[in-house]
Amino acid sequence: MEPNGYRGKILHVDLSSEEVVERQLDLDVARAYIGGLGMNAWLMQQTYETGTDPLSPGNPIIIGAGPLVGAGIPGVAKTVATTRFPLNATISESVGSMRFARNLKGAGFDHLIITGRSKKPVVVAVVPGGCSLVDASDLWGLDIFDTTDALNKMPEWSRGSVIAIGAAGENKVAFSLALVDKASTIGRGGLGAVMGSKNVKALVAAGQGRPTVHDPQSLKSLVNEMRERLKRFKNHRRVLELGIMENWNNYIQQMLSCRNFSQACSPEEVTELYGPEVYRSFNVKRLGCPGCFTPDKERLELVEGPHKGVETFTT
């Protein structure tokens, strides 16, 4: 029987040898280093050799999902990525949201360890029962959006989640990051470069399994209480209307420049160029992470002008 909150397995992929090994999660360790971040740190300690260069084959990438992921709780759909980052050569973690952590757990794994370097570009695809390394030569050179769209069209991963890199990661730019499902950044210290150094174009996780919950009814009651408290939040309706732009008055204090940062601008000028009314001019589709009560990410599409139809995502 699986332990509550966990799927009970760790997957280790050695790209150099193409060997994939499954091992059991040590529950005593998981309890001592609770959470995706804590367990990732412990696994890094066990896997990383002191002095290993961030862009060398020996630098591991460790992806983790904590024990609350997949239980329908708001705010915990977090994917934790731990490595030695090239931007500052520090061993640390980065966190992204969207669906990857839930799908990793859905495939039956709590953590994924990637070491080595592939001889050619690959996609590391984690599915129930294990992992496969899929030739990604035809994806190399594509941006993150096109890569993610191409992988989402694959029938076996149609309900999956993607962490992908673009040209910056492929070229090992020290501050390159990755995106989770096109909508959440992960790895500002250079996770994209570490993936690129390993010839990993993307990670895919596809699985619908869920961890067991010790007392589902009590958990449901707690989540419902959280939902009711959120409805009483004075800006809740404004958040639903404007998403991340609800926080515009704070953003503007950090953003008193315009025209590609070429000149200083007044708050009124910045608001006219980039503010809530401009946001309302887009075709907006709101996105949320699993279990989220208030979707705070958006797909934005231009509806007029020479670039009509172009879309992007807030992250």
GROMACS .gro file of C-alpha atoms in nm:
model
  315
    1MET     CA    1   0.000   0.000   0.000
    2GLU     CA    2   0.128   0.347  -0.088
    3PRO     CA    3   0.200   0.581   0.205
    4ASN     CA    4  -0.044   0.870   0.244
    5GLY     CA    5   0.065   1.169   0.036
    6TYR     CA    6   0.332   0.980  -0.155
    7ARG     CA    7   0.350   0.748  -0.454
    8GLY     CA    8   0.652   0.580  -0.301
    9LYS     CA    9   0.899   0.584  -0.593
   10ILE     CA   10   1.201   0.778  -0.717
   11LEU     CA   11   1.306   0.762  -1.083
   12HIS     CA   12   1.675   0.802  -1.177
   13VAL     CA   13   1.759   0.860  -1.544
   14ASP     CA   14   2.125   0.842  -1.654
   15LEU     CA   15   2.134   1.010  -1.994
   16SER     CA   16   2.489   0.897  -2.072
   17SER     CA   17   2.416   0.526  -2.035
   18GLU     CA   18   2.042   0.558  -2.111
   19GLU     CA   19   1.981   0.356  -1.795
   20VAL     CA   20   1.658   0.413  -1.604
   21VAL     CA   21   1.632   0.292  -1.245
   22GLU     CA   22   1.332   0.297  -1.013
   23ARG     CA   23   1.381   0.281  -0.641
   24GLN     CA   24   1.159   0.302  -0.337
   25LEU     CA   25   1.118   0.625  -0.149
   26ASP     CA   26   1.268   0.598   0.200
   27LEU     CA   27   0.979   0.712   0.418
   28ASP     CA   28   1.200   0.780   0.720
   29VAL     CA   29   1.404   1.021   0.510
   30ALA     CA   30   1.088   1.171   0.355
   31ARG     CA   31   0.950   1.243   0.704
   32ALA     CA   32   1.279   1.397   0.818
   33TYR     CA   33   1.310   1.616   0.508
   34ILE     CA   34   0.942   1.674   0.447
   35GLY     CA   35   0.821   1.839   0.127
   36GLY     CA   36   0.939   1.843  -0.232
   37LEU     CA   37   1.208   2.099  -0.150
   38GLY     CA   38   1.339   1.916   0.155
   39MET     CA   39   1.357   1.576  -0.009
   40ASN     CA   40   1.515   1.730  -0.320
   41ALA     CA   41   1.789   1.879  -0.099
   42TRP     CA   42   1.859   1.541   0.058
   43LEU     CA   43   1.870   1.369  -0.282
   44MET     CA   44   2.107   1.639  -0.409
   45GLN     CA   45   2.338   1.574  -0.116
   46GLN     CA   46   2.341   1.204  -0.205
   47THR     CA   47   2.390   1.258  -0.579
   48TYR     CA   48   2.607   1.567  -0.627
   49GLU     CA   49   2.987   1.542  -0.614
   50THR     CA   50   3.152   1.850  -0.464
   51GLY     CA   51   3.307   2.079  -0.724
   52THR     CA   52   3.105   1.950  -1.019
   53ASP     CA   53   3.061   2.224  -1.281
   54PRO     CA   54   2.699   2.335  -1.337
   55LEU     CA   55   2.715   2.253  -1.709
   56SER     CA   56   2.895   1.921  -1.679
   57PRO     CA   57   2.724   1.582  -1.716
   58GLY     CA   58   2.771   1.511  -1.346
   59ASN     CA   59   2.552   1.798  -1.227
   60PRO     CA   60   2.215   1.644  -1.143
   61ILE     CA   61   1.874   1.791  -1.209
   62ILE     CA   62   1.633   1.678  -0.939
   63ILE     CA   63   1.260   1.735  -0.986
   64GLY     CA   64   1.032   1.686  -0.689
   65ALA     CA   65   0.668   1.695  -0.586
   66GLY     CA   66   0.575   1.720  -0.219
   67PRO     CA   67   0.322   1.511  -0.027
   68LEU     CA   68   0.035   1.762  -0.067
   69VAL     CA   69   0.057   1.764  -0.448
   70GLY     CA   70  -0.238   1.591  -0.609
   71ALA     CA   71  -0.464   1.618  -0.306
   72GLY     CA   72  -0.671   1.909  -0.441
   73ILE     CA   73  -0.529   2.165  -0.199
   74PRO     CA   74  -0.487   2.521  -0.330
   75GLY     CA   75  -0.139   2.666  -0.352
   76VAL     CA   76   0.057   2.340  -0.348
   77ALA     CA   77   0.078   2.246  -0.717
   78LYS     CA   78   0.451   2.318  -0.707
   79THR     CA   79   0.730   2.156  -0.904
   80VAL     CA   80   1.066   2.193  -0.730
   81ALA     CA   81   1.383   2.179  -0.943
   82THR     CA   82   1.717   2.147  -0.763
   83THR     CA   83   2.058   2.169  -0.931
   84ARG     CA   84   2.380   2.368  -0.926
   85PHE     CA   85   2.286   2.679  -1.120
   86PRO     CA   86   2.528   2.836  -1.370
   87LEU     CA   87   2.432   3.198  -1.303
   88ASN     CA   88   2.598   3.204  -0.961
   89ALA     CA   89   2.735   2.848  -0.927
   90THR     CA   90   2.510   2.792  -0.625
   91ILE     CA   91   2.326   2.472  -0.538
   92SER     CA   92   1.970   2.583  -0.490
   93GLU     CA   93   1.612   2.519  -0.591
   94SER     CA   94   1.358   2.686  -0.815
   95VAL     CA   95   0.984   2.642  -0.803
   96GLY     CA   96   0.721   2.647  -1.077
   97SER     CA   97   0.350   2.580  -1.079
   98MET     CA   98   0.095   2.446  -1.332
   99ARG     CA   99   0.052   2.071  -1.383
  100PHE     CA  100   0.392   1.901  -1.394
  101ALA     CA  101   0.419   1.805  -1.026
  102ARG     CA  102   0.068   1.659  -1.024
  103ASN     CA  103   0.140   1.459  -1.339
  104LEU     CA  104   0.471   1.333  -1.203
  105LYS     CA  105   0.283   1.203  -0.901
  106GLY     CA  106   0.015   1.081  -1.139
  107ALA     CA  107   0.273   0.869  -1.319
  108GLY     CA  108   0.366   0.710  -0.987
  109PHE     CA  109   0.679   0.904  -0.884
  110ASP     CA  110   0.758   1.159  -0.617
  111HIS     CA  111   1.100   1.258  -0.752
  112LEU     CA  112   1.293   1.246  -1.079
  113ILE     CA  113   1.675   1.253  -1.087
  114ILE     CA  114   1.848   1.327  -1.418
  115THR     CA  115   2.226   1.285  -1.459
  116GLY     CA  116   2.468   1.250  -1.749
  117ARG     CA  117   2.448   1.395  -2.099
  118SER     CA  118   2.258   1.252  -2.394
  119LYS     CA  119   2.440   1.201  -2.723
  120LYS     CA  120   2.154   1.373  -2.905
  121PRO     CA  121   1.860   1.598  -2.812
  122VAL     CA  122   1.595   1.410  -2.615
  123VAL     CA  123   1.268   1.448  -2.437
  124VAL     CA  124   1.256   1.274  -2.099
  125ALA     CA  125   0.902   1.136  -2.084
  126VAL     CA  126   0.773   1.000  -1.752
  127VAL     CA  127   0.461   0.787  -1.772
  128PRO     CA  128   0.301   0.521  -1.550
  129GLY     CA  129   0.544   0.233  -1.536
  130GLY     CA  130   0.861   0.422  -1.610
  131CYS     CA  131   1.039   0.657  -1.845
  132SER     CA  132   1.149   0.679  -2.207
  133LEU     CA  133   1.405   0.895  -2.386
  134VAL     CA  134   1.251   1.024  -2.708
  135ASP     CA  135   1.456   1.169  -2.993
  136ALA     CA  136   1.404   1.546  -2.996
  137SER     CA  137   1.631   1.636  -3.287
  138ASP     CA  138   1.335   1.782  -3.479
  139LEU     CA  139   1.247   2.002  -3.178
  140TRP     CA  140   1.596   2.143  -3.127
  141GLY     CA  141   1.593   2.508  -3.226
  142LEU     CA  142   1.222   2.561  -3.160
  143ASP     CA  143   1.103   2.809  -2.902
  144ILE     CA  144   0.932   2.695  -2.583
  145PHE     CA  145   0.577   2.754  -2.707
  146ASP     CA  146   0.623   2.558  -3.031
  147THR     CA  147   0.801   2.278  -2.846
  148THR     CA  148   0.523   2.248  -2.589
  149ASP     CA  149   0.253   2.256  -2.857
  150ALA     CA  150   0.428   1.982  -3.055
  151LEU     CA  151   0.457   1.757  -2.749
  152ASN     CA  152   0.097   1.817  -2.647
  153LYS     CA  153  -0.015   1.685  -2.986
  154MET     CA  154   0.138   1.345  -2.911
  155PRO     CA  155  -0.156   1.114  -2.826
  156GLU     CA  156   0.026   0.938  -2.543
  157TRP     CA  157   0.097   1.273  -2.375
  158SER     CA  158  -0.222   1.460  -2.464
  159ARG     CA  159  -0.311   1.505  -2.097
  160GLY     CA  160   0.049   1.552  -1.991
  161SER     CA  161   0.254   1.846  -1.870
  162VAL     CA  162   0.570   1.989  -2.025
  163ILE     CA  163   0.880   2.166  -1.894
  164ALA     CA  164   1.062   2.296  -2.202
  165ILE     CA  165   1.356   2.516  -2.296
  166GLY     CA  166   1.415   2.742  -2.594
  167ALA     CA  167   1.720   2.863  -2.784
  168ALA     CA  168   1.872   3.034  -2.478
  169GLY     CA  169   1.880   2.706  -2.287
  170GLU     CA  170   2.014   2.516  -2.587
  171ASN     CA  171   2.300   2.766  -2.609
  172LYS     CA  172   2.365   2.746  -2.235
  173VAL     CA  173   2.292   3.110  -2.156
  174ALA     CA  174   2.366   3.137  -1.785
  175PHE     CA  175   2.034   3.297  -1.690
  176SER     CA  176   1.812   3.093  -1.924
  177LEU     CA  177   1.505   2.942  -1.766
  178ALA     CA  178   1.239   2.689  -1.859
  179LEU     CA  179   0.862   2.718  -1.870
  180VAL     CA  180   0.606   2.479  -1.726
  181ASP     CA  181   0.309   2.441  -1.964
  182LYS     CA  182   0.405   2.771  -2.130
  183ALA     CA  183   0.271   2.962  -1.830
  184SER     CA  184   0.503   2.927  -1.530
  185THR     CA  185   0.872   3.010  -1.508
  186ILE     CA  186   1.111   2.771  -1.340
  187GLY     CA  187   1.485   2.800  -1.289
  188ARG     CA  188   1.579   3.167  -1.314
  189GLY     CA  189   1.936   3.082  -1.217
  190GLY     CA  190   1.988   2.886  -1.538
  191LEU     CA  191   1.787   2.563  -1.529
  192GLY     CA  192   1.743   2.605  -1.904
  193ALA     CA  193   2.121   2.603  -1.952
  194VAL     CA  194   2.163   2.292  -1.735
  195MET     CA  195   1.895   2.113  -1.938
  196GLY     CA  196   2.060   2.233  -2.260
  197SER     CA  197   2.401   2.109  -2.144
  198LYS     CA  198   2.246   1.764  -2.106
  199ASN     CA  199   2.077   1.783  -2.448
  200VAL     CA  200   1.737   1.771  -2.278
  201LYS     CA  201   1.488   1.974  -2.478
  202ALA     CA  202   1.193   1.901  -2.252
  203LEU     CA  203   1.053   1.694  -1.970
  204VAL     CA  204   0.707   1.543  -2.004
  205ALA     CA  205   0.501   1.387  -1.727
  206ALA     CA  206   0.173   1.215  -1.801
  207GLY     CA  207  -0.028   1.026  -1.541
  208GLN     CA  208  -0.364   1.043  -1.370
  209GLY     CA  209  -0.296   0.851  -1.048
  210ARG     CA  210  -0.333   1.031  -0.717
  211PRO     CA  211  -0.177   0.980  -0.373
  212THR     CA  212  -0.398   0.848  -0.097
  213VAL     CA  213  -0.530   1.082   0.172
  214HIS     CA  214  -0.556   0.965   0.531
  215ASP     CA  215  -0.885   1.145   0.608
  216PRO     CA  216  -1.047   1.271   0.284
  217GLN     CA  217  -1.353   1.416   0.456
  218SER     CA  218  -1.154   1.627   0.701
  219LEU     CA  219  -0.934   1.750   0.417
  220LYS     CA  220  -1.240   1.844   0.214
  221SER     CA  221  -1.378   2.041   0.508
  222LEU     CA  222  -1.052   2.233   0.545
  223VAL     CA  223  -1.037   2.313   0.174
  224ASN     CA  224  -1.400   2.431   0.176
  225GLU     CA  225  -1.323   2.657   0.470
  226MET     CA  226  -1.031   2.805   0.274
  227ARG     CA  227  -1.259   2.864  -0.023
  228GLU     CA  228  -1.512   3.052   0.192
  229ARG     CA  229  -1.239   3.268   0.346
  230LEU     CA  230  -1.114   3.357  -0.001
  231LYS     CA  231  -1.461   3.465  -0.110
  232ARG     CA  232  -1.460   3.714   0.178
  233PHE     CA  233  -1.132   3.870   0.059
  234LYS     CA  234  -1.217   4.231  -0.028
  235ASN     CA  235  -1.036   4.224  -0.366
  236HIS     CA  236  -1.157   3.880  -0.472
  237ARG     CA  237  -1.389   4.007  -0.745
  238ARG     CA  238  -1.119   4.238  -0.880
  239VAL     CA  239  -0.872   3.947  -0.890
  240LEU     CA  240  -1.121   3.740  -1.090
  241GLU     CA  241  -1.162   4.029  -1.333
  242LEU     CA  242  -0.799   4.135  -1.377
  243GLY     CA  243  -0.583   3.838  -1.278
  244ILE     CA  244  -0.226   3.948  -1.208
  245MET     CA  245  -0.312   4.300  -1.323
  246GLU     CA  246  -0.510   4.341  -1.000
  247ASN     CA  247  -0.171   4.421  -0.846
  248TRP     CA  248  -0.102   4.700  -1.097
  249ASN     CA  249  -0.061   4.974  -0.836
  250ASN     CA  250   0.231   4.782  -0.686
  251TYR     CA  251   0.382   4.688  -1.021
  252ILE     CA  252   0.389   5.048  -1.134
  253GLN     CA  253   0.619   5.145  -0.848
  254GLN     CA  254   0.885   4.914  -0.997
  255MET     CA  255   0.824   4.997  -1.360
  256LEU     CA  256   0.870   5.370  -1.418
  257SER     CA  257   1.036   5.321  -1.756
  258CYS     CA  258   0.895   5.255  -2.099
  259ARG     CA  259   0.975   5.209  -2.467
  260ASN     CA  260   1.205   4.911  -2.404
  261PHE     CA  261   1.348   5.078  -2.094
  262SER     CA  262   1.497   5.354  -2.307
  263GLN     CA  263   1.350   5.639  -2.105
  264ALA     CA  264   1.195   5.727  -1.773
  265CYS     CA  265   0.818   5.763  -1.768
  266SER     CA  266   0.560   5.896  -1.528
  267PRO     CA  267   0.311   5.660  -1.362
  268GLU     CA  268   0.042   5.800  -1.591
  269GLU     CA  269   0.246   5.726  -1.905
  270VAL     CA  270   0.325   5.371  -1.794
  271THR     CA  271  -0.040   5.309  -1.711
  272GLU     CA  272  -0.149   5.437  -2.053
  273LEU     CA  273   0.102   5.210  -2.230
  274TYR     CA  274   0.071   4.894  -2.021
  275GLY     CA  275  -0.205   4.928  -1.762
  276PRO     CA  276  -0.539   4.758  -1.695
  277GLU     CA  277  -0.719   4.915  -1.992
  278VAL     CA  278  -0.456   4.775  -2.229
  279TYR     CA  279  -0.499   4.437  -2.060
  280ARG     CA  280  -0.873   4.453  -2.124
  281SER     CA  281  -0.807   4.506  -2.496
  282PHE     CA  282  -0.667   4.151  -2.530
  283ASN     CA  283  -0.860   3.832  -2.572
  284VAL     CA  284  -0.791   3.680  -2.232
  285LYS     CA  285  -0.825   3.318  -2.125
  286ARG     CA  286  -0.764   3.268  -1.756
  287LEU     CA  287  -0.552   2.972  -1.641
  288GLY     CA  288  -0.515   2.818  -1.299
  289CYS     CA  289  -0.300   2.558  -1.131
  290PRO     CA  290  -0.459   2.236  -1.004
  291GLY     CA  291  -0.663   2.306  -0.692
  292CYS     CA  292  -0.647   2.684  -0.736
  293PHE     CA  293  -0.956   2.886  -0.642
  294THR     CA  294  -0.841   3.200  -0.822
  295PRO     CA  295  -0.670   3.148  -1.158
  296ASP     CA  296  -0.388   3.404  -1.181
  297LYS     CA  297  -0.227   3.324  -1.515
  298GLU     CA  298  -0.356   3.418  -1.858
  299ARG     CA  299  -0.325   3.344  -2.225
  300LEU     CA  300  -0.331   3.680  -2.402
  301GLU     CA  301  -0.416   3.711  -2.772
  302LEU     CA  302  -0.395   4.027  -2.983
  303VAL     CA  303  -0.730   4.093  -3.145
  304GLU     CA  304  -0.637   4.370  -3.387
  305GLY     CA  305  -0.348   4.535  -3.568
  306PRO     CA  306  -0.066   4.389  -3.780
  307HIS     CA  307   0.007   4.119  -3.523
  308LYS     CA  308  -0.352   4.006  -3.477
  309GLY     CA  309  -0.370   3.647  -3.352
  310VAL     CA  310  -0.031   3.647  -3.179
  311GLU     CA  311  -0.057   3.499  -2.832
  312THR     CA  312   0.155   3.492  -2.522
  313PHE     CA  313   0.115   3.397  -2.158
  314THR     CA  314   0.158   3.578  -1.831
  315THR     CA  315   0.382   3.392  -1.591
   0.00000   0.00000   0.00000
